[in-house]
């Protein structure tokens, strides 16, 4: 894969994919709340772009990600609308939502660490940025829909841990392995640990 | 009206009016929560200035609106205190609050779009800024007072839609009509649709 | 004390102390919520650094406090972990938490006012920054753990009032008394009024 595209392209692809899956979780979280389509889109956008916005503002990176490139905003809108249409008659798909949330969290955590390292931040800040980018959007979603935030639920016990694990792998090995390979390894670590914690006795 | 004052003066007037009505909704939302007067003022300030603060920080406009001109802060404080005194012995005035909230949302949505356009942001960002400016303050108010956010309530189904409609009218016709006239048209569109959705079968 | 250290050193000491006590309140608030240790650390960090982060971003001070000096982040982490280990088998220590919260609020309120005055902000902005710095972290903690924010509770009636009182004393006498002495006086005023309101008939 990294023979076919540059690291920049891979980062962009992962960023857009993270936005799409988080926007879908926002739309799914709106299920059963009698929201109109725009309420669903708002929830999708906030979930998808909330983490990256807080990360960019905190590190004084301007313009923030979705102002610099409106692709992210359109991706969030289209993903939320599609999920709204497809899922209208389904009951609340808790399992699918947890799966997509795990994927979005893994992608965003590693991308957050990657951006901090690229800005020469110290390792502990990179880990913080990973957790902000990976966890903040989902937390805002859960607060708005009055769910107990996943990060504070029993099923979500290892939520922040997985974001941190992915970030630590990335930060520790940064510069030692080729960057796009390292990103894929770190994302896989975060995702596998999260899924394992969801589907085993920890659940 | 636009013969009597410049566009800048009109924007300023609308901004201050929006701050005043949102601060009052914050004070009204505190009804029945046994808050002291300063708690009410805090809730009023957060509601009135929350949306504009997030808008300015996201677009890297510094100093933010209420640091640049303390009139906004004083307006929020005086409005919240007045509402606290006047409404102390009333029961929760739900209808009045919805009405003022609709007015504040309409004013702030169009002002948010106007500010983004003035900074040469693309149309979709201007619409986002309209929704942030118009909806964020009220959402923070609702979260703090543990109400289900208006934007996620059945009665509030068309809440974000109205902010978006006003913004779309403004963005689509920007440059075609004289700016202060266009602002008044866009605000009227947002407000009328919101009131219509509140007082008709949608309620 | 101010013979032994400079004003800068005193500010630094108070800032680190505020971070430590707020991080502990975050860890205590996690009691009984079946959080794993990292969830507790996240809650501690958000509580300890939330107020200062919002203050710095709003006043466009970059890098924000915990990016400029990672001591704050480490202090929050170590404090939260220690509290997690020490308190694991205790029942929810409401009284201790209220006491530490009062101390953190008093320290941060005066430090917020001090920073705004040092940036030549007008007095009303300095009071706002005091309230943001002193109250925002605890409010985020309470929202995340689904407590009614202390600031909106009956027992917390005078919460924001105490932050404001400390800030007003600091702002009114700024330049008249030696700065480190003034900070200690202002912090004491905020803390004593808060404790008095907690332990008297107001409770």
Short mmCIF file of C-alpha atoms in Angstrom, two decimals, chain A residues 8 26 57 60 76 87 89 104 109 124 141 153 177 180 190 192:
data_model
loop_
_atom_site.label_atom_id
_atom_site.label_comp_id
_atom_site.label_asym_id
_atom_site.label_seq_id
_atom_site.Cartn_x
_atom_site.Cartn_y
_atom_site.Cartn_z
CA UNK A 8 0.97 12.42 2.91
CA UNK A 26 -22.93 10.29 15.22
CA UNK A 57 -6.81 24.94 18.28
CA UNK A 60 -2.36 26.77 17.49
CA UNK A 76 -18.92 14.18 7.33
CA UNK A 87 -30.51 3.14 9.13
CA UNK A 89 -35.82 1.70 9.94
CA UNK A 104 -12.36 6.00 14.11
CA UNK A 109 -5.38 8.65 17.84
CA UNK A 124 3.93 13.16 26.34
CA UNK A 141 -21.46 12.95 20.81
CA UNK A 153 -18.80 3.07 30.59
CA UNK A 177 10.47 2.63 10.88
CA UNK A 180 3.37 5.09 6.70
CA UNK A 190 -5.05 0.32 18.96
CA UNK A 192 -7.04 -4.92 17.85
#
